[in-house]
Tab-separated table of N, CA, C and O in Angstrom:
chain	number	residue	atom	x	y	z
A	1	LEU	N	105.886	-76.213	155.572
A	1	LEU	CA	106.759	-76.195	154.403
A	1	LEU	C	105.888	-76.189	153.161
A	1	LEU	O	105.013	-77.037	153.001
A	2	ILE	N	106.109	-75.243	152.305
A	2	ILE	CA	105.409	-75.154	151.032
A	2	ILE	C	106.450	-75.268	149.929
A	2	ILE	O	107.476	-74.596	149.958
A	3	TYR	N	106.190	-76.138	148.990
A	3	TYR	CA	107.089	-76.321	147.857
A	3	TYR	C	106.320	-76.034	146.588
A	3	TYR	O	105.211	-76.533	146.398
A	4	CYS	N	106.867	-75.220	145.745
A	4	CYS	CA	106.188	-74.848	144.512
A	4	CYS	C	107.160	-75.007	143.357
A	4	CYS	O	108.160	-74.298	143.281
A	5	LEU	N	106.895	-75.953	142.496
A	5	LEU	CA	107.724	-76.158	141.315
A	5	LEU	C	107.060	-75.439	140.152
A	5	LEU	O	105.941	-75.760	139.771
A	6	LEU	N	107.744	-74.443	139.643
A	6	LEU	CA	107.175	-73.623	138.574
A	6	LEU	C	108.040	-73.686	137.334
A	6	LEU	O	109.253	-73.769	137.424
A	7	GLY	N	107.421	-73.607	136.218
A	7	GLY	CA	108.137	-73.475	134.963
A	7	GLY	C	107.925	-72.078	134.435
A	7	GLY	O	106.801	-71.608	134.375
A	8	TRP	N	108.997	-71.447	134.099
A	8	TRP	CA	108.963	-70.110	133.551
A	8	TRP	C	108.176	-69.169	134.444
A	8	TRP	O	107.183	-68.564	134.073
A	9	GLU	N	108.632	-69.067	135.649
A	9	GLU	CA	107.905	-68.329	136.682
A	9	GLU	C	108.121	-66.831	136.670
A	9	GLU	O	107.673	-66.135	137.544
A	10	GLY	N	108.795	-66.313	135.703
A	10	GLY	CA	108.981	-64.869	135.625
A	10	GLY	C	110.165	-64.355	136.411
A	10	GLY	O	110.204	-63.199	136.796
A	11	HIS	N	111.144	-65.199	136.639
A	11	HIS	CA	112.242	-64.819	137.522
A	11	HIS	C	113.143	-63.730	136.969
A	11	HIS	O	113.969	-63.203	137.702
A	12	VAL	N	113.029	-63.380	135.697
A	12	VAL	CA	113.836	-62.278	135.193
A	12	VAL	C	113.046	-60.971	135.135
A	12	VAL	O	113.615	-59.919	134.869
A	13	ALA	N	111.723	-61.021	135.392
A	13	ALA	CA	110.927	-59.789	135.412
A	13	ALA	C	111.346	-58.950	136.609
A	13	ALA	O	111.318	-59.395	137.741
A	14	GLN	N	111.751	-57.746	136.330
A	14	GLN	CA	112.223	-56.850	137.370
A	14	GLN	C	111.106	-55.863	137.700
A	14	GLN	O	109.948	-56.224	137.722
A	15	SER	N	111.474	-54.627	137.966
A	15	SER	CA	110.454	-53.604	138.177
A	15	SER	C	109.766	-53.272	136.853
A	15	SER	O	108.738	-52.617	136.834
A	16	VAL	N	110.340	-53.738	135.758
A	16	VAL	CA	109.715	-53.689	134.434
A	16	VAL	C	109.862	-55.082	133.824
A	16	VAL	O	110.668	-55.882	134.282
A	17	SER	N	109.069	-55.382	132.799
A	17	SER	CA	109.197	-56.691	132.167
A	17	SER	C	110.582	-56.824	131.548
A	17	SER	O	111.204	-55.846	131.148
A	18	CYS	N	111.065	-58.050	131.487
A	18	CYS	CA	112.420	-58.290	131.019
A	18	CYS	C	112.468	-59.670	130.377
A	18	CYS	O	111.900	-60.623	130.906
A	19	GLY	N	113.150	-59.788	129.270
A	19	GLY	CA	113.206	-61.074	128.594
A	19	GLY	C	111.813	-61.498	128.178
A	19	GLY	O	111.068	-60.737	127.582
A	20	PHE	N	111.420	-62.714	128.514
A	20	PHE	CA	110.088	-63.214	128.207
A	20	PHE	C	109.139	-63.055	129.395
A	20	PHE	O	108.017	-63.517	129.357
A	21	CYS	N	109.598	-62.432	130.449
A	21	CYS	CA	108.831	-62.367	131.689
A	21	CYS	C	108.156	-61.008	131.851
A	21	CYS	O	108.800	-59.965	131.734
A	22	ILE	N	106.877	-61.054	132.158
A	22	ILE	CA	106.121	-59.823	132.379
A	22	ILE	C	105.902	-59.598	133.868
A	22	ILE	O	106.122	-58.525	134.391
A	23	PHE	N	105.467	-60.644	134.583
A	23	PHE	CA	105.244	-60.575	136.020
A	23	PHE	C	106.156	-61.568	136.713
A	23	PHE	O	106.355	-62.673	136.236
A	24	ASN	N	106.691	-61.185	137.840
A	24	ASN	CA	107.522	-62.085	138.631
A	24	ASN	C	106.619	-62.783	139.637
A	24	ASN	O	106.465	-62.337	140.769
A	25	SER	N	106.006	-63.890	139.216
A	25	SER	CA	105.022	-64.561	140.050
A	25	SER	C	105.619	-65.146	141.334
A	25	SER	O	104.918	-65.267	142.329
A	26	VAL	N	106.896	-65.469	141.332
A	26	VAL	CA	107.533	-65.983	142.548
A	26	VAL	C	107.589	-64.896	143.616
A	26	VAL	O	107.227	-65.113	144.770
A	27	ALA	N	108.042	-63.712	143.234
A	27	ALA	CA	108.111	-62.596	144.185
A	27	ALA	C	106.710	-62.167	144.617
A	27	ALA	O	106.480	-61.878	145.798
A	28	ILE	N	105.779	-62.149	143.681
A	28	ILE	CA	104.395	-61.798	144.021
A	28	ILE	C	103.829	-62.802	145.023
A	28	ILE	O	103.219	-62.430	146.027
A	29	GLY	N	104.046	-64.088	144.771
A	29	GLY	CA	103.552	-65.128	145.679
A	29	GLY	C	104.188	-65.042	147.056
A	29	GLY	O	103.511	-65.209	148.075
A	30	ALA	N	105.486	-64.767	147.111
A	30	ALA	CA	106.170	-64.650	148.400
A	30	ALA	C	105.614	-63.486	149.208
A	30	ALA	O	105.332	-63.620	150.409
A	31	MET	N	105.448	-62.352	148.558
A	31	MET	CA	104.910	-61.187	149.267
A	31	MET	C	103.457	-61.403	149.681
A	31	MET	O	103.041	-60.969	150.761
A	32	HIS	N	102.685	-62.086	148.855
A	32	HIS	CA	101.292	-62.397	149.210
A	32	HIS	C	101.248	-63.287	150.453
A	32	HIS	O	100.456	-63.041	151.372
A	33	CYS	N	102.101	-64.289	150.499
A	33	CYS	CA	102.137	-65.185	151.669
A	33	CYS	C	102.511	-64.435	152.944
A	33	CYS	O	101.890	-64.641	153.987
A	34	LEU	N	103.519	-63.575	152.863
A	34	LEU	CA	103.929	-62.819	154.047
A	34	LEU	C	102.832	-61.863	154.518
A	34	LEU	O	102.641	-61.675	155.720
A	35	ALA	N	102.095	-61.278	153.585
A	35	ALA	CA	101.052	-60.315	153.942
A	35	ALA	C	99.770	-60.988	154.417
A	35	ALA	O	99.065	-60.462	155.274
A	36	THR	N	99.480	-62.174	153.899
A	36	THR	CA	98.189	-62.821	154.157
A	36	THR	C	98.233	-63.812	155.309
A	36	THR	O	97.305	-63.873	156.117
A	37	TYR	N	99.285	-64.579	155.391
A	37	TYR	CA	99.372	-65.663	156.376
A	37	TYR	C	100.383	-65.284	157.457
A	37	TYR	O	101.585	-65.442	157.285
A	38	LYS	N	99.893	-64.779	158.555
A	38	LYS	CA	100.769	-64.279	159.626
A	38	LYS	C	101.646	-65.368	160.234
A	38	LYS	O	102.704	-65.080	160.792
A	39	ALA	N	101.212	-66.628	160.111
A	39	ALA	CA	102.018	-67.732	160.640
A	39	ALA	C	103.289	-67.943	159.811
A	39	ALA	O	104.259	-68.511	160.294
A	40	ILE	N	103.268	-67.484	158.574
A	40	ILE	CA	104.455	-67.601	157.718
A	40	ILE	C	105.345	-66.396	157.971
A	40	ILE	O	104.992	-65.260	157.662
A	41	GLN	N	106.498	-66.652	158.547
A	41	GLN	CA	107.433	-65.590	158.908
A	41	GLN	C	108.635	-65.516	157.966
A	41	GLN	O	109.240	-64.466	157.816
A	42	ARG	N	108.982	-66.686	157.372
A	42	ARG	CA	110.172	-66.730	156.518
A	42	ARG	C	109.878	-67.514	155.241
A	42	ARG	O	109.208	-68.546	155.290
A	43	ILE	N	110.408	-67.028	154.155
A	43	ILE	CA	110.233	-67.673	152.855
A	43	ILE	C	111.597	-67.799	152.189
A	43	ILE	O	112.374	-66.842	152.164
A	44	ALA	N	111.862	-68.978	151.656
A	44	ALA	CA	113.079	-69.218	150.885
A	44	ALA	C	112.680	-69.455	149.433
A	44	ALA	O	111.837	-70.296	149.139
A	45	ILE	N	113.269	-68.686	148.554
A	45	ILE	CA	113.072	-68.864	147.118
A	45	ILE	C	114.382	-69.419	146.568
A	45	ILE	O	115.423	-68.768	146.664
A	46	VAL	N	114.335	-70.624	146.025
A	46	VAL	CA	115.516	-71.258	145.445
A	46	VAL	C	115.247	-71.418	143.954
A	46	VAL	O	114.390	-72.199	143.556
A	47	ASP	N	115.965	-70.681	143.167
A	47	ASP	CA	115.779	-70.635	141.720
A	47	ASP	C	116.864	-71.478	141.055
A	47	ASP	O	118.042	-71.127	141.104
A	48	ILE	N	116.468	-72.583	140.450
A	48	ILE	CA	117.397	-73.443	139.725
A	48	ILE	C	117.020	-73.336	138.255
A	48	ILE	O	115.984	-73.834	137.830
A	49	ASP	N	117.844	-72.639	137.499
A	49	ASP	CA	117.518	-72.369	136.102
A	49	ASP	C	118.822	-72.110	135.356
A	49	ASP	O	119.836	-71.766	135.965
A	50	VAL	N	118.795	-72.241	134.065
A	50	VAL	CA	119.974	-71.949	133.273
A	50	VAL	C	120.325	-70.463	133.345
A	50	VAL	O	121.489	-70.080	133.282
A	51	HIS	N	119.317	-69.606	133.523
A	51	HIS	CA	119.528	-68.157	133.612
A	51	HIS	C	119.430	-67.678	135.063
A	51	HIS	O	118.656	-68.226	135.839
A	52	HIS	N	120.169	-66.648	135.366
A	52	HIS	CA	120.122	-66.035	136.699
A	52	HIS	C	118.755	-65.396	136.922
A	52	HIS	O	118.193	-64.776	136.024
A	53	GLY	N	118.234	-65.510	138.124
A	53	GLY	CA	116.960	-64.875	138.488
A	53	GLY	C	117.168	-63.424	138.860
A	53	GLY	O	116.891	-63.003	139.988
A	54	ASN	N	117.651	-62.631	137.919
A	54	ASN	CA	118.005	-61.242	138.195
A	54	ASN	C	116.804	-60.397	138.612
A	54	ASN	O	116.927	-59.505	139.441
A	55	GLY	N	115.643	-60.697	138.075
A	55	GLY	CA	114.455	-59.934	138.455
A	55	GLY	C	114.050	-60.201	139.888
A	55	GLY	O	113.746	-59.279	140.651
A	56	THR	N	114.047	-61.476	140.279
A	56	THR	CA	113.717	-61.822	141.663
A	56	THR	C	114.735	-61.198	142.602
A	56	THR	O	114.370	-60.646	143.642
A	57	GLU	N	116.010	-61.243	142.228
A	57	GLU	CA	117.040	-60.632	143.072
A	57	GLU	C	116.791	-59.138	143.233
A	57	GLU	O	116.875	-58.605	144.345
A	58	GLU	N	116.480	-58.447	142.152
A	58	GLU	CA	116.230	-57.008	142.231
A	58	GLU	C	115.042	-56.710	143.151
A	58	GLU	O	115.095	-55.796	143.978
A	59	ILE	N	113.974	-57.482	143.006
A	59	ILE	CA	112.783	-57.264	143.823
A	59	ILE	C	113.078	-57.545	145.296
A	59	ILE	O	112.675	-56.778	146.173
A	60	ILE	N	113.796	-58.633	145.584
A	60	ILE	CA	114.147	-58.962	146.971
A	60	ILE	C	114.988	-57.845	147.577
A	60	ILE	O	114.807	-57.468	148.739
A	61	LYS	N	115.900	-57.277	146.816
A	61	LYS	CA	116.711	-56.157	147.309
A	61	LYS	C	115.834	-54.944	147.610
A	61	LYS	O	116.023	-54.270	148.623
A	62	LYS	N	114.877	-54.642	146.743
A	62	LYS	CA	114.010	-53.481	146.956
A	62	LYS	C	113.080	-53.684	148.146
A	62	LYS	O	112.781	-52.737	148.876
A	63	ILE	N	112.615	-54.911	148.343
A	63	ILE	CA	111.755	-55.213	149.495
A	63	ILE	C	112.559	-55.064	150.783
A	63	ILE	O	112.060	-54.568	151.785
A	64	ASN	N	113.820	-55.509	150.757
A	64	ASN	CA	114.768	-55.361	151.860
A	64	ASN	C	114.218	-55.891	153.186
A	64	ASN	O	114.140	-55.159	154.175
A	65	ARG	N	113.857	-57.159	153.184
A	65	ARG	CA	113.404	-57.838	154.406
A	65	ARG	C	114.204	-59.123	154.593
A	65	ARG	O	113.668	-60.222	154.509
A	66	PRO	N	115.518	-58.995	154.851
A	66	PRO	CA	116.365	-60.186	154.918
A	66	PRO	C	115.988	-61.159	156.037
A	66	PRO	O	116.315	-62.341	155.942
A	67	SER	N	115.312	-60.706	157.060
A	67	SER	CA	114.904	-61.634	158.113
A	67	SER	C	113.701	-62.473	157.685
A	67	SER	O	113.422	-63.505	158.288
A	68	ASN	N	112.993	-62.046	156.627
A	68	ASN	CA	111.813	-62.765	156.152
A	68	ASN	C	112.034	-63.493	154.831
A	68	ASN	O	111.345	-64.469	154.555
A	69	LEU	N	112.953	-63.006	154.011
A	69	LEU	CA	113.125	-63.551	152.666
A	69	LEU	C	114.558	-63.996	152.425
A	69	LEU	O	115.509	-63.280	152.747
A	70	PHE	N	114.691	-65.168	151.841
A	70	PHE	CA	115.982	-65.700	151.404
A	70	PHE	C	115.848	-66.022	149.919
A	70	PHE	O	114.848	-66.610	149.489
A	71	PHE	N	116.828	-65.621	149.131
A	71	PHE	CA	116.817	-65.924	147.704
A	71	PHE	C	118.136	-66.537	147.306
A	71	PHE	O	119.207	-66.015	147.627
A	72	ALA	N	118.068	-67.670	146.615
A	72	ALA	CA	119.256	-68.306	146.053
A	72	ALA	C	118.996	-68.594	144.584
A	72	ALA	O	117.910	-69.035	144.217
A	73	SER	N	119.988	-68.324	143.767
A	73	SER	CA	119.897	-68.594	142.336
A	73	SER	C	121.082	-69.456	141.927
A	73	SER	O	122.237	-69.073	142.134
A	74	ILE	N	120.779	-70.630	141.382
A	74	ILE	CA	121.801	-71.517	140.835
A	74	ILE	C	121.639	-71.441	139.322
A	74	ILE	O	120.577	-71.769	138.790
A	75	HIS	N	122.672	-70.992	138.635
A	75	HIS	CA	122.532	-70.684	137.218
A	75	HIS	C	123.885	-70.742	136.512
A	75	HIS	O	124.928	-70.707	137.154
A	76	LEU	N	123.831	-70.830	135.188
A	76	LEU	CA	125.050	-70.691	134.403
A	76	LEU	C	125.477	-69.236	134.437
A	76	LEU	O	124.637	-68.338	134.430
A	77	PHE	N	126.768	-69.026	134.484
A	77	PHE	CA	127.263	-67.647	134.437
A	77	PHE	C	128.379	-67.523	133.426
A	77	PHE	O	129.345	-68.278	133.430
A	78	ASP	N	128.218	-66.552	132.564
A	78	ASP	CA	129.235	-66.137	131.619
A	78	ASP	C	128.853	-64.708	131.231
A	78	ASP	O	127.663	-64.412	131.078
A	79	GLU	N	129.822	-63.843	131.090
A	79	GLU	CA	129.522	-62.451	130.770
A	79	GLU	C	128.712	-62.311	129.489
A	79	GLU	O	127.940	-61.372	129.305
A	80	ASN	N	128.871	-63.256	128.574
A	80	ASN	CA	128.192	-63.196	127.280
A	80	ASN	C	126.913	-64.027	127.230
A	80	ASN	O	126.361	-64.231	126.158
A	81	PHE	N	126.462	-64.517	128.369
A	81	PHE	CA	125.271	-65.360	128.426
A	81	PHE	C	124.183	-64.606	129.199
A	81	PHE	O	124.422	-64.127	130.307
A	82	TYR	N	123.004	-64.512	128.631
A	82	TYR	CA	121.906	-63.736	129.214
A	82	TYR	C	121.556	-64.220	130.614
A	82	TYR	O	121.486	-65.420	130.825
A	83	PRO	N	121.354	-63.367	131.587
A	83	PRO	CA	121.436	-61.912	131.546
A	83	PRO	C	122.817	-61.365	131.927
A	83	PRO	O	122.985	-60.147	132.018
A	84	GLY	N	123.799	-62.239	132.164
A	84	GLY	CA	125.154	-61.773	132.483
A	84	GLY	C	125.300	-61.265	133.902
A	84	GLY	O	126.222	-60.534	134.214
A	85	SER	N	124.381	-61.663	134.778
A	85	SER	CA	124.423	-61.218	136.178
A	85	SER	C	124.439	-62.437	137.094
A	85	SER	O	124.341	-63.567	136.644
A	86	GLY	N	124.565	-62.184	138.377
A	86	GLY	CA	124.545	-63.270	139.360
A	86	GLY	C	125.895	-63.848	139.686
A	86	GLY	O	126.008	-64.986	140.105
A	87	GLN	N	126.926	-63.053	139.526
A	87	GLN	CA	128.276	-63.527	139.815
A	87	GLN	C	128.584	-63.473	141.311
A	87	GLN	O	129.357	-64.263	141.816
A	88	SER	N	127.948	-62.546	142.029
A	88	SER	CA	128.284	-62.384	143.448
A	88	SER	C	127.023	-62.389	144.313
A	88	SER	O	125.917	-62.178	143.824
A	89	ASP	N	127.232	-62.619	145.590
A	89	ASP	CA	126.133	-62.670	146.558
A	89	ASP	C	125.715	-61.264	146.983
A	89	ASP	O	126.450	-60.298	146.791
A	90	GLY	N	124.560	-61.192	147.588
A	90	GLY	CA	124.083	-59.976	148.227
A	90	GLY	C	123.740	-60.322	149.661
A	90	GLY	O	122.575	-60.367	150.040
A	91	THR	N	124.774	-60.608	150.453
A	91	THR	CA	124.554	-61.135	151.803
A	91	THR	C	123.758	-60.193	152.698
A	91	THR	O	123.003	-60.656	153.557
A	92	GLU	N	123.872	-58.886	152.482
A	92	GLU	CA	123.107	-57.955	153.313
A	92	GLU	C	121.608	-58.056	153.051
A	92	GLU	O	120.790	-57.643	153.866
A	93	TYR	N	121.243	-58.660	151.905
A	93	TYR	CA	119.835	-58.867	151.565
A	93	TYR	C	119.414	-60.325	151.709
A	93	TYR	O	118.301	-60.692	151.349
A	94	ASN	N	120.310	-61.191	152.186
A	94	ASN	CA	120.057	-62.621	152.331
A	94	ASN	C	119.931	-63.285	150.952
A	94	ASN	O	119.037	-64.105	150.722
A	95	ILE	N	120.836	-62.924	150.046
A	95	ILE	CA	120.849	-63.436	148.678
A	95	ILE	C	122.139	-64.207	148.441
A	95	ILE	O	123.228	-63.721	148.729
A	96	VAL	N	121.997	-65.419	147.911
A	96	VAL	CA	123.137	-66.257	147.563
A	96	VAL	C	123.052	-66.579	146.076
A	96	VAL	O	122.031	-67.099	145.610
A	97	ASN	N	124.093	-66.253	145.350
A	97	ASN	CA	124.177	-66.607	143.934
A	97	ASN	C	125.206	-67.711	143.768
A	97	ASN	O	126.317	-67.616	144.294
A	98	ILE	N	124.819	-68.736	143.044
A	98	ILE	CA	125.706	-69.867	142.799
A	98	ILE	C	125.900	-69.981	141.286
A	98	ILE	O	125.136	-70.652	140.594
A	99	PRO	N	126.897	-69.257	140.761
A	99	PRO	CA	127.146	-69.320	139.323
A	99	PRO	C	127.924	-70.575	138.950
A	99	PRO	O	128.891	-70.943	139.618
A	100	ILE	N	127.464	-71.233	137.916
A	100	ILE	CA	128.129	-72.426	137.390
A	100	ILE	C	128.612	-72.079	135.985
A	100	ILE	O	127.847	-71.582	135.164
A	101	ALA	N	129.876	-72.350	135.717
A	101	ALA	CA	130.411	-72.065	134.384
A	101	ALA	C	129.805	-73.033	133.376
A	101	ALA	O	129.625	-74.205	133.661
A	102	PRO	N	129.469	-72.544	132.198
A	102	PRO	CA	128.912	-73.428	131.173
A	102	PRO	C	129.945	-74.451	130.706
A	102	PRO	O	131.154	-74.195	130.751
A	103	MET	N	129.448	-75.584	130.267
A	103	MET	CA	130.339	-76.663	129.831
A	103	MET	C	131.194	-76.256	128.632
A	103	MET	O	132.236	-76.848	128.395
A	104	TRP	N	130.750	-75.261	127.872
A	104	TRP	CA	131.528	-74.863	126.707
A	104	TRP	C	132.764	-74.061	127.077
A	104	TRP	O	133.620	-73.812	126.246
A	105	LYS	N	132.855	-73.651	128.357
A	105	LYS	CA	134.062	-72.954	128.791
A	105	LYS	C	135.190	-73.972	128.927
A	105	LYS	O	134.981	-75.123	129.270
A	106	LEU	N	136.380	-73.522	128.687
A	106	LEU	CA	137.523	-74.421	128.812
A	106	LEU	C	137.667	-74.902	130.248
A	106	LEU	O	137.431	-74.162	131.193
A	107	ARG	N	138.066	-76.124	130.415
A	107	ARG	CA	138.242	-76.678	131.764
A	107	ARG	C	139.380	-75.984	132.508
A	107	ARG	O	139.522	-76.132	133.701
A	108	GLN	N	140.165	-75.203	131.805
A	108	GLN	CA	141.226	-74.440	132.460
A	108	GLN	C	140.638	-73.497	133.501
A	108	GLN	O	141.302	-73.155	134.476
A	109	THR	N	139.401	-73.089	133.291
A	109	THR	CA	138.743	-72.207	134.253
A	109	THR	C	138.731	-72.865	135.624
A	109	THR	O	139.014	-72.241	136.631
A	110	CYS	N	138.417	-74.156	135.664
A	110	CYS	CA	138.369	-74.888	136.932
A	110	CYS	C	139.761	-75.012	137.535
A	110	CYS	O	139.954	-74.821	138.724
A	111	GLU	N	140.719	-75.338	136.694
A	111	GLU	CA	142.072	-75.568	137.174
A	111	GLU	C	142.731	-74.292	137.669
A	111	GLU	O	143.597	-74.333	138.528
A	112	SER	N	142.296	-73.155	137.155
A	112	SER	CA	142.903	-71.889	137.575
A	112	SER	C	142.198	-71.286	138.796
A	112	SER	O	142.476	-70.176	139.180
A	113	GLY	N	141.262	-72.036	139.379
A	113	GLY	CA	140.580	-71.544	140.569
A	113	GLY	C	139.311	-70.797	140.274
A	113	GLY	O	138.710	-70.209	141.164
A	114	GLY	N	138.868	-70.820	139.031
A	114	GLY	CA	137.635	-70.139	138.656
A	114	GLY	C	136.415	-70.991	138.954
A	114	GLY	O	136.439	-71.879	139.807
A	115	PHE	N	135.358	-70.749	138.222
A	115	PHE	CA	134.106	-71.465	138.430
A	115	PHE	C	134.238	-72.923	138.038
A	115	PHE	O	134.988	-73.274	137.142
A	116	LEU	N	133.465	-73.763	138.707
A	116	LEU	CA	133.371	-75.168	138.340
A	116	LEU	C	132.345	-75.322	137.226
A	116	LEU	O	131.545	-74.437	136.976
A	117	THR	N	132.366	-76.472	136.546
A	117	THR	CA	131.399	-76.722	135.481
A	117	THR	C	130.673	-78.041	135.724
A	117	THR	O	131.137	-78.897	136.450
A	118	GLY	N	129.499	-78.163	135.104
A	118	GLY	CA	128.778	-79.425	135.057
A	118	GLY	C	128.121	-79.861	136.354
A	118	GLY	O	127.981	-79.101	137.306
A	119	ARG	N	127.702	-81.119	136.356
A	119	ARG	CA	126.945	-81.656	137.491
A	119	ARG	C	127.753	-81.699	138.784
A	119	ARG	O	127.207	-81.582	139.867
A	120	HIS	N	129.066	-81.886	138.671
A	120	HIS	CA	129.892	-81.895	139.880
A	120	HIS	C	129.902	-80.518	140.532
A	120	HIS	O	129.854	-80.396	141.757
A	121	ALA	N	129.942	-79.485	139.709
A	121	ALA	CA	129.876	-78.127	140.232
A	121	ALA	C	128.538	-77.883	140.899
A	121	ALA	O	128.474	-77.344	142.007
A	122	PHE	N	127.473	-78.296	140.233
A	122	PHE	CA	126.133	-78.115	140.787
A	122	PHE	C	126.013	-78.821	142.135
A	122	PHE	O	125.587	-78.221	143.125
A	123	LYS	N	126.418	-80.066	142.194
A	123	LYS	CA	126.295	-80.854	143.429
A	123	LYS	C	127.134	-80.266	144.562
A	123	LYS	O	126.641	-80.093	145.678
A	124	SER	N	128.377	-79.917	144.271
A	124	SER	CA	129.236	-79.396	145.344
A	124	SER	C	128.769	-78.032	145.815
A	124	SER	O	128.740	-77.756	147.012
A	125	GLN	N	128.406	-77.160	144.881
A	125	GLN	CA	127.955	-75.825	145.280
A	125	GLN	C	126.617	-75.872	146.009
A	125	GLN	O	126.414	-75.133	146.961
A	126	PHE	N	125.721	-76.734	145.566
A	126	PHE	CA	124.421	-76.877	146.237
A	126	PHE	C	124.623	-77.335	147.672
A	126	PHE	O	124.056	-76.753	148.604
A	127	SER	N	125.456	-78.346	147.867
A	127	SER	CA	125.647	-78.879	149.225
A	127	SER	C	126.496	-77.963	150.107
A	127	SER	O	126.264	-77.876	151.303
A	128	GLN	N	127.458	-77.260	149.548
A	128	GLN	CA	128.335	-76.412	150.347
A	128	GLN	C	127.772	-75.022	150.624
A	128	GLN	O	127.997	-74.462	151.690
A	129	ARG	N	127.033	-74.476	149.689
A	129	ARG	CA	126.601	-73.085	149.846
A	129	ARG	C	125.128	-72.917	150.163
A	129	ARG	O	124.730	-71.913	150.719
A	130	LEU	N	124.300	-73.889	149.770
A	130	LEU	CA	122.875	-73.719	149.949
A	130	LEU	C	122.338	-74.478	151.155
A	130	LEU	O	121.503	-73.965	151.890
A	131	LEU	N	122.804	-75.687	151.374
A	131	LEU	CA	122.259	-76.498	152.468
A	131	LEU	C	122.659	-76.041	153.865
A	131	LEU	O	121.867	-76.173	154.786
A	132	PRO	N	123.873	-75.504	154.077
A	132	PRO	CA	124.194	-75.100	155.454
A	132	PRO	C	123.277	-74.013	155.894
A	132	PRO	O	122.778	-73.812	156.860
């Protein structure tokens, strides 16, 4: 088990630089591990950030090795909040997106069956969608 806690790891860098990210060091590190260390067969990238890891998701889709790579992004989601992606999963690529509605959204969103907000949303979605 390898755990790497990174700050500003380039998770929005796609096939081109995006936002403040030039290189996607998480995707680079994952591919380096798979290519270099034959004992490592599977890698899970769990991105917990206010923004969706759209760059990592794009790269994981292009690599297309769902038996070797798992990507999960837990992030705020709103159409008007950067980058405005990560609303749905990419199960064929072994990608799970866990969008959390920002606290500034009306609580009616929760009551109408939409996204949950706040720490309760984070805790329930993390335990229900990521841990199994």
